[in-house]
Amino acid sequence: MKINNIGSMGVNPYKRNLEKNTAVQKSQTKEDKVEISSKAIDLQASNEMTKARQEKVQAIKTQLESGNYTIDPKSIAKGLLNFYKK
């Protein structure tokens, strides 16, 4: 005598496990959380610096166009030396 399908009764254990996992996931509430890194904060601060730099560049452009901009070669040379000494 041959007996087939004893104990299985058409139950899929993987499906049951999947149903348990989805029920657990639904019961957990997820919260949104935002963390800003220190580098991002620095980049936001540099945005203010770029605005100030743009204003300075615009002032120099208007001085150049009007012919009032003067160049100090000694200060330029001093700045270059200080930059390359570092």
PDB file of C-alpha atoms in Angstrom:
ATOM      1  CA  MET A   1       0.000   0.000   0.000  1.00  0.00           C
ATOM      2  CA  LYS A   2       1.310   3.460  -0.966  1.00  0.00           C
ATOM      3  CA  ILE A   3       0.448   6.587   1.010  1.00  0.00           C
ATOM      4  CA  ASN A   4       1.208   9.986  -0.523  1.00  0.00           C
ATOM      5  CA  ASN A   5       1.238  13.505   0.959  1.00  0.00           C
ATOM      6  CA  ILE A   6       1.277  12.593   4.618  1.00  0.00           C
ATOM      7  CA  GLY A   7       1.687  15.637   6.804  1.00  0.00           C
ATOM      8  CA  SER A   8       1.979  18.242   4.057  1.00  0.00           C
ATOM      9  CA  MET A   9      -1.717  18.877   3.505  1.00  0.00           C
ATOM     10  CA  GLY A  10      -0.857  21.470   0.863  1.00  0.00           C
ATOM     11  CA  VAL A  11       0.868  23.836   3.334  1.00  0.00           C
ATOM     12  CA  ASN A  12       3.735  25.888   2.008  1.00  0.00           C
ATOM     13  CA  PRO A  13       6.101  26.732   4.931  1.00  0.00           C
ATOM     14  CA  TYR A  14       7.816  29.476   2.910  1.00  0.00           C
ATOM     15  CA  LYS A  15       4.533  31.259   2.314  1.00  0.00           C
ATOM     16  CA  ARG A  16       3.680  31.055   6.014  1.00  0.00           C
ATOM     17  CA  ASN A  17       7.073  32.552   6.891  1.00  0.00           C
ATOM     18  CA  LEU A  18       6.569  35.322   4.342  1.00  0.00           C
ATOM     19  CA  GLU A  19       3.162  36.137   5.821  1.00  0.00           C
ATOM     20  CA  LYS A  20       4.724  36.363   9.304  1.00  0.00           C
ATOM     21  CA  ASN A  21       7.426  38.726   8.078  1.00  0.00           C
ATOM     22  CA  THR A  22       4.973  41.021   6.325  1.00  0.00           C
ATOM     23  CA  ALA A  23       2.771  41.117   9.438  1.00  0.00           C
ATOM     24  CA  VAL A  24       5.770  42.090  11.577  1.00  0.00           C
ATOM     25  CA  GLN A  25       6.824  44.762   9.088  1.00  0.00           C
ATOM     26  CA  LYS A  26       3.339  46.250   8.999  1.00  0.00           C
ATOM     27  CA  SER A  27       3.219  46.454  12.791  1.00  0.00           C
ATOM     28  CA  GLN A  28       6.490  48.380  12.952  1.00  0.00           C
ATOM     29  CA  THR A  29       6.111  52.094  12.411  1.00  0.00           C
ATOM     30  CA  LYS A  30       8.853  53.750  10.435  1.00  0.00           C
ATOM     31  CA  GLU A  31      10.003  57.231  11.246  1.00  0.00           C
ATOM     32  CA  ASP A  32      11.815  59.555   8.898  1.00  0.00           C
ATOM     33  CA  LYS A  33      15.089  60.857  10.204  1.00  0.00           C
ATOM     34  CA  VAL A  34      17.426  63.405   8.673  1.00  0.00           C
ATOM     35  CA  GLU A  35      21.030  63.775   9.714  1.00  0.00           C
ATOM     36  CA  ILE A  36      23.198  66.508   8.276  1.00  0.00           C
ATOM     37  CA  SER A  37      26.882  65.751   8.275  1.00  0.00           C
ATOM     38  CA  SER A  38      29.493  68.268   9.296  1.00  0.00           C
ATOM     39  CA  LYS A  39      30.723  68.400   5.711  1.00  0.00           C
ATOM     40  CA  ALA A  40      27.240  69.383   4.511  1.00  0.00           C
ATOM     41  CA  ILE A  41      27.105  72.112   7.134  1.00  0.00           C
ATOM     42  CA  ASP A  42      30.481  73.367   5.905  1.00  0.00           C
ATOM     43  CA  LEU A  43      29.178  73.386   2.340  1.00  0.00           C
ATOM     44  CA  GLN A  44      26.172  75.433   3.414  1.00  0.00           C
ATOM     45  CA  ALA A  45      28.496  77.908   5.125  1.00  0.00           C
ATOM     46  CA  SER A  46      30.646  78.079   1.998  1.00  0.00           C
ATOM     47  CA  ASN A  47      27.523  79.127   0.087  1.00  0.00           C
ATOM     48  CA  GLU A  48      27.562  82.355   2.098  1.00  0.00           C
ATOM     49  CA  MET A  49      31.228  82.780   1.198  1.00  0.00           C
ATOM     50  CA  THR A  50      30.456  82.394  -2.499  1.00  0.00           C
ATOM     51  CA  LYS A  51      27.827  85.126  -2.253  1.00  0.00           C
ATOM     52  CA  ALA A  52      30.354  87.476  -0.654  1.00  0.00           C
ATOM     53  CA  ARG A  53      32.924  86.535  -3.288  1.00  0.00           C
ATOM     54  CA  GLN A  54      30.443  87.213  -6.097  1.00  0.00           C
ATOM     55  CA  GLU A  55      29.742  90.641  -4.648  1.00  0.00           C
ATOM     56  CA  LYS A  56      33.471  91.355  -4.518  1.00  0.00           C
ATOM     57  CA  VAL A  57      33.949  90.191  -8.109  1.00  0.00           C
ATOM     58  CA  GLN A  58      31.052  92.363  -9.237  1.00  0.00           C
ATOM     59  CA  ALA A  59      32.598  95.394  -7.493  1.00  0.00           C
ATOM     60  CA  ILE A  60      35.933  94.748  -9.231  1.00  0.00           C
ATOM     61  CA  LYS A  61      34.168  94.391 -12.594  1.00  0.00           C
ATOM     62  CA  THR A  62      32.474  97.752 -12.200  1.00  0.00           C
ATOM     63  CA  GLN A  63      35.796  99.344 -11.206  1.00  0.00           C
ATOM     64  CA  LEU A  64      37.469  97.818 -14.271  1.00  0.00           C
ATOM     65  CA  GLU A  65      34.719  99.048 -16.584  1.00  0.00           C
ATOM     66  CA  SER A  66      34.879 102.548 -15.159  1.00  0.00           C
ATOM     67  CA  GLY A  67      38.704 102.603 -15.236  1.00  0.00           C
ATOM     68  CA  ASN A  68      39.140 103.164 -11.496  1.00  0.00           C
ATOM     69  CA  TYR A  69      40.714  99.789 -10.637  1.00  0.00           C
ATOM     70  CA  THR A  70      44.368 100.004  -9.649  1.00  0.00           C
ATOM     71  CA  ILE A  71      46.721  97.074  -9.252  1.00  0.00           C
ATOM     72  CA  ASP A  72      49.348  96.905  -6.499  1.00  0.00           C
ATOM     73  CA  PRO A  73      52.114  94.643  -7.818  1.00  0.00           C
ATOM     74  CA  LYS A  74      53.896  94.454  -4.445  1.00  0.00           C
ATOM     75  CA  SER A  75      50.839  93.064  -2.675  1.00  0.00           C
ATOM     76  CA  ILE A  76      50.293  90.537  -5.480  1.00  0.00           C
ATOM     77  CA  ALA A  77      53.912  89.351  -5.261  1.00  0.00           C
ATOM     78  CA  LYS A  78      53.693  89.148  -1.476  1.00  0.00           C
ATOM     79  CA  GLY A  79      50.503  87.086  -1.696  1.00  0.00           C
ATOM     80  CA  LEU A  80      52.080  84.691  -4.201  1.00  0.00           C
ATOM     81  CA  LEU A  81      55.145  84.210  -2.017  1.00  0.00           C
ATOM     82  CA  ASN A  82      53.021  83.538   1.049  1.00  0.00           C
ATOM     83  CA  PHE A  83      50.931  81.020  -0.893  1.00  0.00           C
ATOM     84  CA  TYR A  84      53.918  78.996  -2.148  1.00  0.00           C
ATOM     85  CA  LYS A  85      55.804  79.125   1.168  1.00  0.00           C
ATOM     86  CA  LYS A  86      53.085  77.061   2.862  1.00  0.00           C
TER      87      LYS A  86
END
